[in-house]
Tab-separated table of C-alpha atoms and ligand atoms in Angstrom:
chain	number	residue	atom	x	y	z
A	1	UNK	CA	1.822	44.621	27.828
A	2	UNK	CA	1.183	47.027	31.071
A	3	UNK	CA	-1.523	49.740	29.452
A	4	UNK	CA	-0.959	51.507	32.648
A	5	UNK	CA	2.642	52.144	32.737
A	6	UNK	CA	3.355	55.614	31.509
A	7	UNK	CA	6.995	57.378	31.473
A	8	UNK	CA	5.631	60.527	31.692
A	9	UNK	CA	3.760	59.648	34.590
A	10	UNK	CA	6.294	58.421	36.663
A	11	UNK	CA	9.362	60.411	35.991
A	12	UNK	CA	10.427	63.248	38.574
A	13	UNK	CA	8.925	66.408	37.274
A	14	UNK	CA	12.582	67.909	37.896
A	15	UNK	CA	14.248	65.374	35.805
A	16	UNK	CA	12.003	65.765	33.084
A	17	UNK	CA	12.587	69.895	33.220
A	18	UNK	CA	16.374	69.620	33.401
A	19	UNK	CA	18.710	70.811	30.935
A	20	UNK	CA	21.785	67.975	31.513
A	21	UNK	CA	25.262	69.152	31.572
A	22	UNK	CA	27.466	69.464	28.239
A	23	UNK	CA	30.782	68.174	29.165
A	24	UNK	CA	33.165	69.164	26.489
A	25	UNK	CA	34.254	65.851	25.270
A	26	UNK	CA	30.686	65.265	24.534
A	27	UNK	CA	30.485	67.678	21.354
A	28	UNK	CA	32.851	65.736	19.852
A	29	UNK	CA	31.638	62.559	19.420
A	30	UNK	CA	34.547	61.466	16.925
A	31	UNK	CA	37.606	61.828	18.714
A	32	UNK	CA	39.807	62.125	15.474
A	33	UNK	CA	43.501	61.184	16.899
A	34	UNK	CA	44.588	64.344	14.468
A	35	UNK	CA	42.805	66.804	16.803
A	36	UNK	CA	44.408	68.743	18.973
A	37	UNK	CA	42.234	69.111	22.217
A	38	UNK	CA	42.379	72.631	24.399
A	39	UNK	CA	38.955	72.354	25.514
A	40	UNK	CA	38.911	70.555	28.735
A	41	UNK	CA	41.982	71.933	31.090
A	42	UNK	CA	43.333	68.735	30.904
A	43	UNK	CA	47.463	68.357	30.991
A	44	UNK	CA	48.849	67.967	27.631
A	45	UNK	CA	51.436	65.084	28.264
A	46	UNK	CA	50.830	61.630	27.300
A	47	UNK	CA	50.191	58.913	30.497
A	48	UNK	CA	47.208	56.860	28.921
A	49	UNK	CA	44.725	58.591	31.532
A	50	UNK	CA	45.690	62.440	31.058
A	51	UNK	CA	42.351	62.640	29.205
A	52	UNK	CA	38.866	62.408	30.333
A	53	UNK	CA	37.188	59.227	29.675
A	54	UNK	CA	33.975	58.646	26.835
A	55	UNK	CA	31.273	59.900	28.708
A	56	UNK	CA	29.148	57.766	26.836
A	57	UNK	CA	31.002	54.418	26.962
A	58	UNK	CA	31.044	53.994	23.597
A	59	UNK	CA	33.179	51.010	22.625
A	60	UNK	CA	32.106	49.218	26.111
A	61	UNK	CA	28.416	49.906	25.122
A	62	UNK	CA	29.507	48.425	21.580
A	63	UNK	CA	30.804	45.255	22.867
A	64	UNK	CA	27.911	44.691	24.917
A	65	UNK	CA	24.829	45.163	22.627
A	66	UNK	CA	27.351	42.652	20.597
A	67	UNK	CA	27.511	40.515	23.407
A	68	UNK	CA	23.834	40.825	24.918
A	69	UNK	CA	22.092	41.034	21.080
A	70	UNK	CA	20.744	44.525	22.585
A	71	UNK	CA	20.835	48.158	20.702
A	72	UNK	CA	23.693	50.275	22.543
A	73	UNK	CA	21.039	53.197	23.223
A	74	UNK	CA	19.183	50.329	25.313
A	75	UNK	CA	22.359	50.494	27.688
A	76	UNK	CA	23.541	52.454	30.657
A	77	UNK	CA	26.680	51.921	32.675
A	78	UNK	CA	27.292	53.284	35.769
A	79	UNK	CA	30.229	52.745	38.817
A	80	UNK	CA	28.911	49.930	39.920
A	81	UNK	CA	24.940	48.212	39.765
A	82	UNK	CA	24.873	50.394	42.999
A	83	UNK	CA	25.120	53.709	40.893
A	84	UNK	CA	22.715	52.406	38.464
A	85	UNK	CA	20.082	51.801	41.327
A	86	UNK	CA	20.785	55.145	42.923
A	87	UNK	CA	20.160	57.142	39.660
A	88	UNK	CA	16.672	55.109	39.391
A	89	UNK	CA	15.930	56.294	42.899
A	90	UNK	CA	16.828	59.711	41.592
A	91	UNK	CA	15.168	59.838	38.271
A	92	UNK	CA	11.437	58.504	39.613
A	93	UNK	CA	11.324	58.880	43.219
A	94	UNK	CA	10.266	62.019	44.547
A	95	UNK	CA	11.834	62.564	48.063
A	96	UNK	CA	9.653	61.994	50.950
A	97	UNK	CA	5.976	61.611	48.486
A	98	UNK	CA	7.049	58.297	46.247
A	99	UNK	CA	8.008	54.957	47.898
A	100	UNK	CA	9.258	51.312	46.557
A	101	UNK	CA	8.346	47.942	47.000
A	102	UNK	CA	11.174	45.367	47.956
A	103	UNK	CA	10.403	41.503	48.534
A	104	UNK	CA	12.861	40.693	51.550
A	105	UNK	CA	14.956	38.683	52.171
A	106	UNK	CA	16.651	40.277	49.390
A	107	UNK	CA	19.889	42.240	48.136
A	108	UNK	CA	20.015	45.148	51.197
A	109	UNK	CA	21.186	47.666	49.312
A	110	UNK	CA	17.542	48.643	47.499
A	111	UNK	CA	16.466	49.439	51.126
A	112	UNK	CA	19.894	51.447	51.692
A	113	UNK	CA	19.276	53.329	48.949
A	114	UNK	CA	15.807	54.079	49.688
A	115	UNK	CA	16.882	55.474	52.671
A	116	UNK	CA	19.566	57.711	51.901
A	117	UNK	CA	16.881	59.409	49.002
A	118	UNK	CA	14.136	60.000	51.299
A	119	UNK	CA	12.031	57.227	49.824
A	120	UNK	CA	9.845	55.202	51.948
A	121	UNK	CA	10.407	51.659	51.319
A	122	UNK	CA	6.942	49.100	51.207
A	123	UNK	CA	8.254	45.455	52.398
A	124	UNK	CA	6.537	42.371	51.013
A	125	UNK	CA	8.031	39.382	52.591
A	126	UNK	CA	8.996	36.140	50.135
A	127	UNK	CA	6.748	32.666	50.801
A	128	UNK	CA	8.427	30.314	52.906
A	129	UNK	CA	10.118	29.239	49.868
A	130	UNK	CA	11.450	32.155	48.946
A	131	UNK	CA	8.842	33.018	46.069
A	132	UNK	CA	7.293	35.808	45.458
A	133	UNK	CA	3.738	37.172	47.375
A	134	UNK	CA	2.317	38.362	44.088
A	135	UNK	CA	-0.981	39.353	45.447
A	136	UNK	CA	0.156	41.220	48.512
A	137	UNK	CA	2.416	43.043	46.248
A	138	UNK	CA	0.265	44.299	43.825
A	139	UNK	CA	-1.981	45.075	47.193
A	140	UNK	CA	0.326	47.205	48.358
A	141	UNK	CA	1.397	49.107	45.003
A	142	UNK	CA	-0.347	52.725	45.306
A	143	UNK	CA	-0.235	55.818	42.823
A	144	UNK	CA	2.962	56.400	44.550
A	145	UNK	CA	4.776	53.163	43.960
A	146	UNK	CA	7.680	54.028	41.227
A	147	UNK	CA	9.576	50.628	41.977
A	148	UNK	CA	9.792	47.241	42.293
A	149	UNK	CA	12.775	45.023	43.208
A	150	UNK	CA	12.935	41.936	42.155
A	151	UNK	CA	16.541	40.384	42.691
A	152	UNK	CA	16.481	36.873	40.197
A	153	UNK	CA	18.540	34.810	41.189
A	154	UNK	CA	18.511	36.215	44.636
A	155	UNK	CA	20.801	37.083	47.467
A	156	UNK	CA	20.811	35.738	49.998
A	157	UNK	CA	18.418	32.900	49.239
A	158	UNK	CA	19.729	31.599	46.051
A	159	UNK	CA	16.991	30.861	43.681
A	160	UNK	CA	15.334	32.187	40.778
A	161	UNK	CA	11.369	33.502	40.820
A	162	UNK	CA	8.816	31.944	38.660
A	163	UNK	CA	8.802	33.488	35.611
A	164	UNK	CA	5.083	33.215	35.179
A	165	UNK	CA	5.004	34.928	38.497
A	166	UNK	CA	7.823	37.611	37.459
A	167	UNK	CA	5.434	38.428	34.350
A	168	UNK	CA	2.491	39.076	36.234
A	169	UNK	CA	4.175	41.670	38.048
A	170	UNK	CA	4.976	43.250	34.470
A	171	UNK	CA	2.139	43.239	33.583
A	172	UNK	CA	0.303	44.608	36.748
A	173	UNK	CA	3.028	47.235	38.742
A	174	UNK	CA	2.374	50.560	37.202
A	175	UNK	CA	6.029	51.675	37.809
A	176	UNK	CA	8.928	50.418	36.617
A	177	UNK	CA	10.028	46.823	37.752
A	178	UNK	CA	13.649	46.433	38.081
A	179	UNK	CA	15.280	43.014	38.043
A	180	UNK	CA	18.274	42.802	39.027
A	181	UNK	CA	20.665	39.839	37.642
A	182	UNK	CA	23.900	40.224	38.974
A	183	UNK	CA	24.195	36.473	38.994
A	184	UNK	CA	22.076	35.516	36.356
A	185	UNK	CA	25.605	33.916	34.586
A	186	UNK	CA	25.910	31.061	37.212
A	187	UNK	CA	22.119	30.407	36.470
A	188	UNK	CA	20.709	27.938	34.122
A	189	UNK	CA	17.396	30.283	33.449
A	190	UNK	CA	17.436	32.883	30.339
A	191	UNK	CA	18.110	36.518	31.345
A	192	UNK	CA	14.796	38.487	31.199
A	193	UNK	CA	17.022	40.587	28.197
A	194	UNK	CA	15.626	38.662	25.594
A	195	UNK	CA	12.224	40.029	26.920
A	196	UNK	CA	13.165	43.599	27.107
A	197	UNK	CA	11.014	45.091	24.204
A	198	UNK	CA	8.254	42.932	25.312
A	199	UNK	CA	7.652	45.385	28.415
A	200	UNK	CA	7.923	49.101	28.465
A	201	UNK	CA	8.586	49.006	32.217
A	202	UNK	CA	11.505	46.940	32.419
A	203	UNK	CA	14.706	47.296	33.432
A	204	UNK	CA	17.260	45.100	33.766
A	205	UNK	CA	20.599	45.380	36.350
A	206	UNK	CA	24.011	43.292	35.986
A	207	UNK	CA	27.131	43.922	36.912
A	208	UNK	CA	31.091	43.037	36.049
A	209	UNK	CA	31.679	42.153	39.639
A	210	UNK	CA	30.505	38.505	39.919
A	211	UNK	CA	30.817	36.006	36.863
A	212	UNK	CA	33.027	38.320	35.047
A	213	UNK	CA	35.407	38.801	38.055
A	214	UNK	CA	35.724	42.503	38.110
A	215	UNK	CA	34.258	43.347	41.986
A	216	UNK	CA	37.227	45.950	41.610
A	217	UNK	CA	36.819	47.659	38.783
A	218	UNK	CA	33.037	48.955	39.681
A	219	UNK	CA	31.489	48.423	36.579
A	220	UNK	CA	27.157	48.151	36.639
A	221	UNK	CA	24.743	47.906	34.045
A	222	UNK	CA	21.880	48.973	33.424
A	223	UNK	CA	19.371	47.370	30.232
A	224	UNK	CA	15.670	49.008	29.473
A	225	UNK	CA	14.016	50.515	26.790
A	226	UNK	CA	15.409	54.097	24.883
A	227	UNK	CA	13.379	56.395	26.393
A	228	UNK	CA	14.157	54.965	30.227
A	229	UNK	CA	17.872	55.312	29.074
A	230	UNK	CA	18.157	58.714	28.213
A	231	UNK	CA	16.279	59.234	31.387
A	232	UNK	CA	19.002	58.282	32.753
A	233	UNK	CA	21.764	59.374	30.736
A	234	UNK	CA	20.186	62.668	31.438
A	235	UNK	CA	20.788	63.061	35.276
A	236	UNK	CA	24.069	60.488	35.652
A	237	UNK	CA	27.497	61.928	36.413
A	238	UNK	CA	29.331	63.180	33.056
A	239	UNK	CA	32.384	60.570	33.750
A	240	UNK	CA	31.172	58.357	35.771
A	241	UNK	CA	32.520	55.264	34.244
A	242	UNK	CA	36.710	55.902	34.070
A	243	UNK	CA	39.065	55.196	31.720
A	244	UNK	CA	40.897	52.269	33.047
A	245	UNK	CA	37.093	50.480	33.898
A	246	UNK	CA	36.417	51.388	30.154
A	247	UNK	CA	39.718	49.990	29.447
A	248	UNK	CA	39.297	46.162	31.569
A	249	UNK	CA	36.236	46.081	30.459
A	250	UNK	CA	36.738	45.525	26.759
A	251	UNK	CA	39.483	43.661	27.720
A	252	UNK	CA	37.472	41.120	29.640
A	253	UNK	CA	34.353	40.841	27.201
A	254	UNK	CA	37.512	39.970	24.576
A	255	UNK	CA	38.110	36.824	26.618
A	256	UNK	CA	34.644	35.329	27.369
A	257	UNK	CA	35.812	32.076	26.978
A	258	UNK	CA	37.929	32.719	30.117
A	259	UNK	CA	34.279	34.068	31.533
A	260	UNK	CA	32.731	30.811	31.033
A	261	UNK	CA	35.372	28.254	31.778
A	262	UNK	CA	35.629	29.794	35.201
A	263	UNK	CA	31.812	30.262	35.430
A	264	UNK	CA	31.503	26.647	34.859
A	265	UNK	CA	34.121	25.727	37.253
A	266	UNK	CA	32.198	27.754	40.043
A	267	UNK	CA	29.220	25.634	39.167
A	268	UNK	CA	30.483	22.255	38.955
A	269	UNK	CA	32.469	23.762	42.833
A	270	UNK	CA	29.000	25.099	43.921
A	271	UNK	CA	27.416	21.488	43.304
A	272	UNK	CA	29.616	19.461	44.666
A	273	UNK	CA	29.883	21.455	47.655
A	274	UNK	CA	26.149	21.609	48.707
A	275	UNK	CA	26.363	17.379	48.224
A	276	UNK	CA	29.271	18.061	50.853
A	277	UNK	CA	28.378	20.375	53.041
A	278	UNK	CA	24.958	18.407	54.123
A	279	UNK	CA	26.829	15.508	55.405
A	280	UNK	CA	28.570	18.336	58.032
A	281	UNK	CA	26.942	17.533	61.363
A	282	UNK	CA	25.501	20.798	62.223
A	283	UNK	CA	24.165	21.448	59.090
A	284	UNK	CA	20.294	21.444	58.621
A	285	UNK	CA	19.420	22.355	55.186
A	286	UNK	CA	21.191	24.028	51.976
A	287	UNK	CA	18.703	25.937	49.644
A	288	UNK	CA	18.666	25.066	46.032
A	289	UNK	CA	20.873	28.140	44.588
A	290	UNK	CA	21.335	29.122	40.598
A	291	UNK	CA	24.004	31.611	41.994
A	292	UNK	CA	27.669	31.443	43.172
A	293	UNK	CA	27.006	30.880	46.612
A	294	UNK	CA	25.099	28.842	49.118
A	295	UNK	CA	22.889	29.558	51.785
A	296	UNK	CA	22.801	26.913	54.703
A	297	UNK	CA	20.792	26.427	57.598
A	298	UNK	CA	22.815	25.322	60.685
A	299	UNK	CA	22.281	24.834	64.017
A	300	UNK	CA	23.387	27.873	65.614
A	301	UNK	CA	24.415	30.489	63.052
A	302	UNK	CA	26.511	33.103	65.566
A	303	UNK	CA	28.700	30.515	67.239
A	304	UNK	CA	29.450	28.942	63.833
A	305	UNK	CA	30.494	32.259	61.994
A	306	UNK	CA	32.434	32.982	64.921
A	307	UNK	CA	34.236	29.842	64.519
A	308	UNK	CA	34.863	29.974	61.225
A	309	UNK	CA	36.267	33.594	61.921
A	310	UNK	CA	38.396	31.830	64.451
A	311	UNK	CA	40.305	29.227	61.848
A	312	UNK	CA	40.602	32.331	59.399
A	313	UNK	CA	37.314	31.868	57.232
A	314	UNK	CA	34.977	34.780	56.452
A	315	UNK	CA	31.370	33.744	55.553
A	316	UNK	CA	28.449	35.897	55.764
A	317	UNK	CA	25.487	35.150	58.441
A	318	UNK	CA	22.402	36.349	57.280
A	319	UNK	CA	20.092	35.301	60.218
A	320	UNK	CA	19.226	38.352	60.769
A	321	UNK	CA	16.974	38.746	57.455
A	322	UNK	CA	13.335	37.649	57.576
A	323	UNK	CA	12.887	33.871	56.933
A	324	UNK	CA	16.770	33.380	57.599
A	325	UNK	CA	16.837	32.619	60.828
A	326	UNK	CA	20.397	30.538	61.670
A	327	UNK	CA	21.402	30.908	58.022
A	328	UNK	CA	24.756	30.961	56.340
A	329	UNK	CA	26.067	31.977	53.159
A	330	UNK	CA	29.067	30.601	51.623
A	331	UNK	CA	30.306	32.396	48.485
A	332	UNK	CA	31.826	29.016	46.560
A	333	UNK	CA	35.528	29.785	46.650
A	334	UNK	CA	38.274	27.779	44.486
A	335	UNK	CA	37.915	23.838	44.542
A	336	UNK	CA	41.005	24.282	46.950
A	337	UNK	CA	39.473	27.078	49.061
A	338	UNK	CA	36.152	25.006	49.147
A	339	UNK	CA	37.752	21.653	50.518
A	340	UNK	CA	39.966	23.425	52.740
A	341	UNK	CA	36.342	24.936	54.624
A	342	UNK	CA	34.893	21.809	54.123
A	343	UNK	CA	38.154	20.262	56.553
A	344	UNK	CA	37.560	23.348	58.364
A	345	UNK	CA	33.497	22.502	58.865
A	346	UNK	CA	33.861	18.874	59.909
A	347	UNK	CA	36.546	19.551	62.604
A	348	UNK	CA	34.669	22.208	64.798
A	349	UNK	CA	33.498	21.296	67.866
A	350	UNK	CA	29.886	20.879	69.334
B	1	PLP	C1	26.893	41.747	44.282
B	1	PLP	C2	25.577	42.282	43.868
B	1	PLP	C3	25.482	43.370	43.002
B	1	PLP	C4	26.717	43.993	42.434
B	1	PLP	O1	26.834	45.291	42.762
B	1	PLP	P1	28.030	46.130	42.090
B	1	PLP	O2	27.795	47.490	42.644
B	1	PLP	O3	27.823	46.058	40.611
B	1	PLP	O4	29.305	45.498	42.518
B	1	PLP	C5	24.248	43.812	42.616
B	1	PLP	N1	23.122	43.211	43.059
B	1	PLP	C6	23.179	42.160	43.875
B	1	PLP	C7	21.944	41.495	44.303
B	1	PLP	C8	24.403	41.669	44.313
B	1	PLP	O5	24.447	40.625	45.154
């Protein structure tokens, strides 16, 4: 338990005055399909969209505190994880006084983000092996420090933190430390959910748009405790999350087996491709990776991204993250996609 994390403390004194919009759907919580409805300007005539969406999310926020074994006032969704980290920045970061602490190499958008709100951003490079620097972290945490990024598994490097390590931080950062787990499906490590009432500053990010398949629907989530989630709910955009997201959403989290044969496929793919793709000549190292893609060391990252490009693959090079130097990441693709690069890999030249 972190005795010095206070709410009060760290929320934008702005936030915390603000009255939040009333959209008119949300005074009627019970939308009773005898009502008729003349309250929001909408057109009349049936399409399946002509009315605006739940602004609350309530049957998607249903299935998931099903699904996750969470209460549904623990949970906020937003268009993507990349609204739900923007309204963080916005609820607890006062422009140009707060900053936050990421751990590059890590997910890029935190330090995007940090940017566009006028947040300075305090950088605490991973170990060599991509752990976390606990002490020069909680070195650099000042009165100012509102949060912490910690992406488990992470992108671009693959692996998990030490949970021991993780907990510390919980225990020690006096804002809020945000975990993001937008591949935490592909992983064989619990999701820090099950901890979520153990820590007060918490919050947990996931997302429909890796192991659920959804990248285009723009669906993010966002798990901490009540009073962090009305926070929230109090500054996000009335319908942020639309009707036909609502809609594929509870469609998908109705077919989870579907979720898990193909999340198990991408595993089984992701294995047997790292085995593979260390016999290709000009391939140094692959990083052990509890996500749904690889990152390799090669021998010269530019020229082999460009060739790649060249035979009509699209990889990512990361060498130009801290610690990454020469790296590669390879999202694992179909089995067909994956042996098809692998062909690809072993016949470019020197
Ligand atoms: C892909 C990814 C996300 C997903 O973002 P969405 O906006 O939900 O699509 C979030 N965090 C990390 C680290 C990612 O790699």
């Amino acid at each position: 338990m972190n005795e010095n994390f206070s709410l009060t403390r760290i929320i934008r004194k702005n936030v915390s005055d603000l009255q939040p919009y009333s959209s008119a759907r949300d005074e009627f919580k019970e939308l009773g399909t005898d009502m008729i409805f003349l309250d929001a300007n909408e057109n009349p005539f049936e399409t399946g969209i002509n009315r605006y969406p739940d602004p609350q999310q309530r049957s998607v926020k249903t299935a998931l505190a099903e699904l996750k074994q969470v209460s549904a006032a623990q949970i906020l969704l937003g268009n993507g994880s990349d609204e739900v980290l923007d309204l963080l920045f916005r609820a607890f970061c006062e422009p140009n006084v707060d900053n936050v602490i990421t751990v590059p190499p890590t997910y890029g958008m935190y330090k995007v983000l940090a940017g566009i709100n006028a947040v300075e951003n305090i950088e605490v490079l991973l170990s060599t092996d991509f752990q976390l620097n606990v002490t020069e972290i909680l070195k650099k945490q000042n009165s100012g420090s509102k949060l912490l990024f910690l992406c488990s598994p992470n992108n671009p490097t693959g692996n998990s933190f030490s949970e021991e390590q993780v907990e510390q931080l919980l225990n020690q950062f006096n804002g809020i430390v945000v975990i993001d787990e937008a591949y935490i499906d592909f992983s064989t490590n619990a999701s820090w959910l099950q901890k979520l009432s153990d820590f007060p500053n918490l919050v947990i990010t996931q997302t429909m748009s890796k192991a659920f398949g959804m990248a285009g629907i723009r669906l993010g989530i966002c798990y901490a405790s009540m009073e962090i989630i009305e926070v929230l709910n109090k500054i996000k955009p009335p319908y942020n999350v639309n009707q036909l997201t609502q809609h594929m959403t509870l469609k998908r989290l109705d077919s989870m087996g579907d979720v898990k044969s193909e999340t198990n496929i991408i595993r089984e793919a992701k294995n047997i491709l790292s085995t593979v793709l260390l016999q290709v000549k000009f391939v140094k190292k692959i990083y052990p990776s509890d996500a749904n893609f690889l990152l390799a060391k090669v021998d010269n990252a530019a020229l082999r991204y460009q060739q790649l490009i060249d035979m009509g693959v699209v990889v990512r090079n990361r060498s130009n993250q801290p610690l990454c130097e020469n790296t590669l990441r390879f999202t694992v693709g179909t089995p067909a996609e994956n042996l098809k690069l692998i062909q690809i890999l072993n016949n470019l030249e020197e």
